[in-house]
JSON list of C-alpha atoms in Angstrom, two decimals:
[
{"chain": "A", "resi": 225, "resn": "MET", "atom": "CA", "xyz": [111.67, 143.94, 112.80]},
{"chain": "A", "resi": 226, "resn": "ILE", "atom": "CA", "xyz": [111.03, 140.51, 114.26]},
{"chain": "A", "resi": 227, "resn": "ASN", "atom": "CA", "xyz": [109.30, 140.41, 117.59]},
{"chain": "A", "resi": 228, "resn": "ILE", "atom": "CA", "xyz": [109.62, 136.99, 119.28]},
{"chain": "A", "resi": 229, "resn": "LYS", "atom": "CA", "xyz": [107.15, 136.23, 122.04]},
{"chain": "A", "resi": 230, "resn": "ASN", "atom": "CA", "xyz": [107.89, 133.32, 124.24]},
{"chain": "A", "resi": 231, "resn": "ASN", "atom": "CA", "xyz": [106.38, 134.39, 127.52]},
{"chain": "A", "resi": 232, "resn": "LEU", "atom": "CA", "xyz": [103.87, 132.38, 129.51]},
{"chain": "A", "resi": 233, "resn": "GLU", "atom": "CA", "xyz": [100.89, 134.47, 128.38]},
{"chain": "A", "resi": 234, "resn": "TYR", "atom": "CA", "xyz": [101.68, 133.97, 124.75]},
{"chain": "A", "resi": 235, "resn": "ASN", "atom": "CA", "xyz": [102.35, 130.22, 125.17]},
{"chain": "A", "resi": 236, "resn": "LEU", "atom": "CA", "xyz": [99.03, 129.77, 126.94]},
{"chain": "A", "resi": 237, "resn": "LEU", "atom": "CA", "xyz": [97.38, 131.45, 123.93]},
{"chain": "A", "resi": 238, "resn": "ARG", "atom": "CA", "xyz": [99.18, 129.00, 121.63]},
{"chain": "A", "resi": 239, "resn": "GLN", "atom": "CA", "xyz": [98.00, 126.17, 123.79]},
{"chain": "A", "resi": 240, "resn": "ARG", "atom": "CA", "xyz": [94.38, 127.36, 123.55]},
{"chain": "A", "resi": 241, "resn": "ILE", "atom": "CA", "xyz": [94.66, 127.64, 119.74]},
{"chain": "A", "resi": 242, "resn": "LEU", "atom": "CA", "xyz": [96.11, 124.13, 119.29]},
{"chain": "A", "resi": 243, "resn": "GLY", "atom": "CA", "xyz": [93.76, 122.63, 121.87]},
{"chain": "A", "resi": 244, "resn": "GLY", "atom": "CA", "xyz": [90.03, 122.14, 122.00]},
{"chain": "A", "resi": 245, "resn": "ALA", "atom": "CA", "xyz": [87.54, 119.25, 122.28]},
{"chain": "A", "resi": 246, "resn": "ILE", "atom": "CA", "xyz": [86.77, 119.14, 118.58]},
{"chain": "A", "resi": 247, "resn": "THR", "atom": "CA", "xyz": [89.80, 120.50, 116.71]},
{"chain": "A", "resi": 248, "resn": "GLY", "atom": "CA", "xyz": [92.59, 119.98, 119.32]},
{"chain": "A", "resi": 249, "resn": "ILE", "atom": "CA", "xyz": [95.63, 117.91, 118.50]},
{"chain": "A", "resi": 250, "resn": "TRP", "atom": "CA", "xyz": [95.98, 116.28, 121.95]},
{"chain": "A", "resi": 251, "resn": "LYS", "atom": "CA", "xyz": [93.99, 113.14, 122.68]},
{"chain": "A", "resi": 252, "resn": "LYS", "atom": "CA", "xyz": [90.80, 114.03, 124.56]},
{"chain": "A", "resi": 253, "resn": "ASP", "atom": "CA", "xyz": [92.30, 117.56, 124.82]},
{"chain": "A", "resi": 254, "resn": "THR", "atom": "CA", "xyz": [94.20, 116.50, 127.89]},
{"chain": "A", "resi": 255, "resn": "PHE", "atom": "CA", "xyz": [97.80, 116.47, 128.96]},
{"chain": "A", "resi": 256, "resn": "PHE", "atom": "CA", "xyz": [99.69, 115.75, 132.15]},
{"chain": "A", "resi": 257, "resn": "ILE", "atom": "CA", "xyz": [101.74, 118.44, 133.99]},
{"chain": "A", "resi": 258, "resn": "GLY", "atom": "CA", "xyz": [104.43, 117.35, 136.40]},
{"chain": "A", "resi": 259, "resn": "GLU", "atom": "CA", "xyz": [107.07, 119.14, 138.37]},
{"chain": "A", "resi": 260, "resn": "SER", "atom": "CA", "xyz": [108.99, 116.45, 140.21]},
{"chain": "A", "resi": 261, "resn": "SER", "atom": "CA", "xyz": [111.71, 114.25, 138.81]},
{"chain": "A", "resi": 262, "resn": "TYR", "atom": "CA", "xyz": [113.20, 112.52, 141.91]},
{"chain": "A", "resi": 263, "resn": "PRO", "atom": "CA", "xyz": [116.04, 111.67, 142.24]},
{"chain": "A", "resi": 264, "resn": "VAL", "atom": "CA", "xyz": [117.44, 114.17, 139.75]},
{"chain": "A", "resi": 265, "resn": "MET", "atom": "CA", "xyz": [116.93, 117.93, 140.08]},
{"chain": "A", "resi": 266, "resn": "ASN", "atom": "CA", "xyz": [113.30, 119.13, 139.89]},
{"chain": "A", "resi": 267, "resn": "TYR", "atom": "CA", "xyz": [112.09, 120.28, 136.52]},
{"chain": "A", "resi": 268, "resn": "ASN", "atom": "CA", "xyz": [108.73, 120.82, 134.91]},
{"chain": "A", "resi": 269, "resn": "TYR", "atom": "CA", "xyz": [107.33, 118.50, 132.25]},
{"chain": "A", "resi": 270, "resn": "ILE", "atom": "CA", "xyz": [104.19, 118.24, 130.18]},
{"chain": "A", "resi": 271, "resn": "THR", "atom": "CA", "xyz": [103.12, 115.07, 128.35]},
{"chain": "A", "resi": 272, "resn": "ALA", "atom": "CA", "xyz": [100.21, 114.11, 126.13]},
{"chain": "A", "resi": 273, "resn": "ASN", "atom": "CA", "xyz": [99.16, 111.81, 123.31]},
{"chain": "A", "resi": 274, "resn": "PHE", "atom": "CA", "xyz": [97.97, 112.84, 119.86]},
{"chain": "A", "resi": 275, "resn": "THR", "atom": "CA", "xyz": [94.28, 112.66, 119.00]},
{"chain": "A", "resi": 276, "resn": "ASN", "atom": "CA", "xyz": [93.28, 110.27, 116.19]},
{"chain": "A", "resi": 277, "resn": "PHE", "atom": "CA", "xyz": [93.47, 113.01, 113.51]},
{"chain": "A", "resi": 278, "resn": "GLU", "atom": "CA", "xyz": [95.32, 110.70, 111.16]},
{"chain": "A", "resi": 279, "resn": "LYS", "atom": "CA", "xyz": [92.05, 109.30, 109.89]},
{"chain": "A", "resi": 280, "resn": "PHE", "atom": "CA", "xyz": [91.48, 112.70, 108.25]},
{"chain": "A", "resi": 281, "resn": "ALA", "atom": "CA", "xyz": [95.07, 112.91, 106.87]},
{"chain": "A", "resi": 282, "resn": "PHE", "atom": "CA", "xyz": [94.94, 109.42, 105.38]},
{"chain": "A", "resi": 283, "resn": "PRO", "atom": "CA", "xyz": [91.35, 108.60, 104.33]},
{"chain": "A", "resi": 284, "resn": "GLY", "atom": "CA", "xyz": [90.72, 104.89, 103.81]},
{"chain": "A", "resi": 285, "resn": "TYR", "atom": "CA", "xyz": [93.88, 104.00, 105.64]},
{"chain": "A", "resi": 286, "resn": "VAL", "atom": "CA", "xyz": [94.59, 104.54, 109.33]},
{"chain": "A", "resi": 287, "resn": "PRO", "atom": "CA", "xyz": [98.26, 104.16, 110.03]},
{"chain": "A", "resi": 288, "resn": "PRO", "atom": "CA", "xyz": [99.29, 103.34, 113.57]},
{"chain": "A", "resi": 289, "resn": "ILE", "atom": "CA", "xyz": [100.32, 106.79, 114.77]},
{"chain": "A", "resi": 290, "resn": "ASN", "atom": "CA", "xyz": [100.57, 106.93, 118.59]},
{"chain": "A", "resi": 291, "resn": "TYR", "atom": "CA", "xyz": [103.07, 109.60, 119.42]},
{"chain": "A", "resi": 292, "resn": "HIS", "atom": "CA", "xyz": [103.71, 110.54, 123.00]},
{"chain": "A", "resi": 293, "resn": "LEU", "atom": "CA", "xyz": [104.45, 114.25, 123.18]},
{"chain": "A", "resi": 294, "resn": "SER", "atom": "CA", "xyz": [106.50, 115.88, 125.90]},
{"chain": "A", "resi": 295, "resn": "GLY", "atom": "CA", "xyz": [108.21, 119.10, 126.87]},
{"chain": "A", "resi": 296, "resn": "TYR", "atom": "CA", "xyz": [110.73, 119.64, 129.64]},
{"chain": "A", "resi": 297, "resn": "GLY", "atom": "CA", "xyz": [112.21, 122.74, 131.28]},
{"chain": "A", "resi": 298, "resn": "LEU", "atom": "CA", "xyz": [113.46, 124.36, 134.48]},
{"chain": "A", "resi": 299, "resn": "SER", "atom": "CA", "xyz": [110.34, 126.59, 134.42]},
{"chain": "A", "resi": 300, "resn": "TYR", "atom": "CA", "xyz": [106.76, 125.83, 133.49]},
{"chain": "A", "resi": 301, "resn": "ASN", "atom": "CA", "xyz": [107.00, 128.27, 130.57]},
{"chain": "A", "resi": 302, "resn": "LYS", "atom": "CA", "xyz": [110.07, 126.49, 129.12]},
{"chain": "A", "resi": 303, "resn": "ALA", "atom": "CA", "xyz": [108.35, 123.14, 129.46]},
{"chain": "A", "resi": 304, "resn": "LEU", "atom": "CA", "xyz": [105.17, 124.48, 127.81]},
{"chain": "A", "resi": 305, "resn": "SER", "atom": "CA", "xyz": [107.22, 126.05, 125.01]},
{"chain": "A", "resi": 306, "resn": "ALA", "atom": "CA", "xyz": [108.97, 122.79, 124.27]},
{"chain": "A", "resi": 307, "resn": "PHE", "atom": "CA", "xyz": [105.70, 120.87, 124.51]},
{"chain": "A", "resi": 308, "resn": "LEU", "atom": "CA", "xyz": [103.92, 123.18, 122.05]},
{"chain": "A", "resi": 309, "resn": "GLY", "atom": "CA", "xyz": [106.88, 123.07, 119.70]},
{"chain": "A", "resi": 310, "resn": "GLU", "atom": "CA", "xyz": [107.05, 119.28, 119.65]},
{"chain": "A", "resi": 311, "resn": "SER", "atom": "CA", "xyz": [103.26, 119.03, 119.25]},
{"chain": "A", "resi": 312, "resn": "THR", "atom": "CA", "xyz": [103.32, 121.39, 116.29]},
{"chain": "A", "resi": 313, "resn": "GLU", "atom": "CA", "xyz": [106.32, 119.71, 114.68]},
{"chain": "A", "resi": 314, "resn": "ARG", "atom": "CA", "xyz": [104.86, 116.21, 114.90]},
{"chain": "A", "resi": 315, "resn": "TYR", "atom": "CA", "xyz": [101.42, 117.29, 113.77]},
{"chain": "A", "resi": 316, "resn": "SER", "atom": "CA", "xyz": [102.95, 119.12, 110.77]},
{"chain": "A", "resi": 317, "resn": "PHE", "atom": "CA", "xyz": [104.92, 116.01, 109.78]},
{"chain": "A", "resi": 318, "resn": "SER", "atom": "CA", "xyz": [101.86, 113.77, 110.17]},
{"chain": "A", "resi": 319, "resn": "VAL", "atom": "CA", "xyz": [99.75, 115.85, 107.79]},
{"chain": "A", "resi": 320, "resn": "LEU", "atom": "CA", "xyz": [102.57, 116.48, 105.29]},
{"chain": "A", "resi": 321, "resn": "TYR", "atom": "CA", "xyz": [101.27, 113.81, 102.85]},
{"chain": "A", "resi": 322, "resn": "GLN", "atom": "CA", "xyz": [97.91, 115.55, 102.67]},
{"chain": "A", "resi": 323, "resn": "ASN", "atom": "CA", "xyz": [99.69, 118.74, 101.56]},
{"chain": "A", "resi": 324, "resn": "ILE", "atom": "CA", "xyz": [102.04, 117.19, 98.99]},
{"chain": "A", "resi": 325, "resn": "LYS", "atom": "CA", "xyz": [100.02, 114.31, 97.63]},
{"chain": "A", "resi": 326, "resn": "HIS", "atom": "CA", "xyz": [99.04, 116.28, 94.44]},
{"chain": "A", "resi": 327, "resn": "ASN", "atom": "CA", "xyz": [102.79, 116.44, 93.57]},
{"chain": "A", "resi": 328, "resn": "ILE", "atom": "CA", "xyz": [103.34, 112.72, 93.73]},
{"chain": "A", "resi": 329, "resn": "ILE", "atom": "CA", "xyz": [102.98, 110.68, 90.46]},
{"chain": "A", "resi": 330, "resn": "TYR", "atom": "CA", "xyz": [102.91, 106.93, 90.65]},
{"chain": "A", "resi": 331, "resn": "SER", "atom": "CA", "xyz": [104.27, 105.38, 87.47]},
{"chain": "A", "resi": 332, "resn": "ASP", "atom": "CA", "xyz": [106.77, 102.96, 86.06]},
{"chain": "A", "resi": 333, "resn": "TYR", "atom": "CA", "xyz": [110.29, 103.90, 85.12]},
{"chain": "A", "resi": 334, "resn": "GLN", "atom": "CA", "xyz": [109.64, 104.10, 81.36]},
{"chain": "A", "resi": 335, "resn": "ASN", "atom": "CA", "xyz": [106.80, 106.60, 81.77]},
{"chain": "A", "resi": 336, "resn": "LEU", "atom": "CA", "xyz": [108.81, 108.65, 84.20]},
{"chain": "A", "resi": 337, "resn": "GLN", "atom": "CA", "xyz": [111.69, 108.91, 81.73]},
{"chain": "A", "resi": 338, "resn": "LYS", "atom": "CA", "xyz": [109.38, 110.54, 79.22]},
{"chain": "A", "resi": 339, "resn": "ARG", "atom": "CA", "xyz": [108.71, 113.49, 81.49]},
{"chain": "A", "resi": 340, "resn": "ASP", "atom": "CA", "xyz": [110.82, 116.61, 80.78]},
{"chain": "A", "resi": 341, "resn": "CYS", "atom": "CA", "xyz": [111.28, 117.99, 84.23]},
{"chain": "A", "resi": 342, "resn": "LYS", "atom": "CA", "xyz": [113.62, 117.86, 87.22]},
{"chain": "A", "resi": 343, "resn": "ILE", "atom": "CA", "xyz": [112.42, 115.07, 89.45]},
{"chain": "A", "resi": 344, "resn": "VAL", "atom": "CA", "xyz": [113.29, 113.08, 92.53]},
{"chain": "A", "resi": 345, "resn": "CYS", "atom": "CA", "xyz": [112.43, 109.37, 92.25]},
{"chain": "A", "resi": 346, "resn": "VAL", "atom": "CA", "xyz": [112.02, 107.12, 95.22]},
{"chain": "A", "resi": 347, "resn": "ARG", "atom": "CA", "xyz": [111.76, 103.39, 94.67]},
{"chain": "A", "resi": 348, "resn": "MET", "atom": "CA", "xyz": [108.94, 101.84, 96.70]},
{"chain": "A", "resi": 349, "resn": "ASN", "atom": "CA", "xyz": [107.97, 98.18, 96.19]},
{"chain": "A", "resi": 350, "resn": "ASP", "atom": "CA", "xyz": [107.90, 97.59, 92.41]},
{"chain": "A", "resi": 351, "resn": "SER", "atom": "CA", "xyz": [107.02, 101.12, 91.36]},
{"chain": "A", "resi": 352, "resn": "LEU", "atom": "CA", "xyz": [108.72, 104.47, 91.40]},
{"chain": "A", "resi": 353, "resn": "ASN", "atom": "CA", "xyz": [107.25, 107.53, 93.08]},
{"chain": "A", "resi": 354, "resn": "LEU", "atom": "CA", "xyz": [107.86, 110.85, 91.45]},
{"chain": "A", "resi": 355, "resn": "PHE", "atom": "CA", "xyz": [108.11, 113.98, 93.53]},
{"chain": "A", "resi": 356, "resn": "LEU", "atom": "CA", "xyz": [107.95, 117.17, 91.37]}
]
C-alpha cells in the first residue's frame, strides 16, 4: 500500500534533507518566505535561488544556470510542498547530463550507421550525438 505524506512535519524534514550549508541546493541555504500578495487575496509563497552546484555537474564548463525557485499556496504547507517539488525537479534536470553522459556517443554519421542497435540521433553543430 502506498502511504503519501504531505503534511507540514514531513515537508520540513524534506527541507532539512535538501538544505544545508555544504550540500544544500539553495544558494547560501537561504530562501524568502512571504505571506502577503496585495492587492490579490493573501497566499503564502517561498522563493530561493539555486546554489552554484552546476560546477560539479559540468566540470570544466560552467553554464549560466540561475534559476529562481518558488512555491505558492493558500497555506504555508502547500507553498512549501510546491517549493520543494520545484527545487527537486529543477535540480534533477540540471544534473541529468552527469547521469546519462556515459550513454552518449559523439561520432559522425558513417560511424553511427555501423552500430547495430536502436538509437536516437540528435544533430548538434556538425556532429551527431547518439543516445543509446
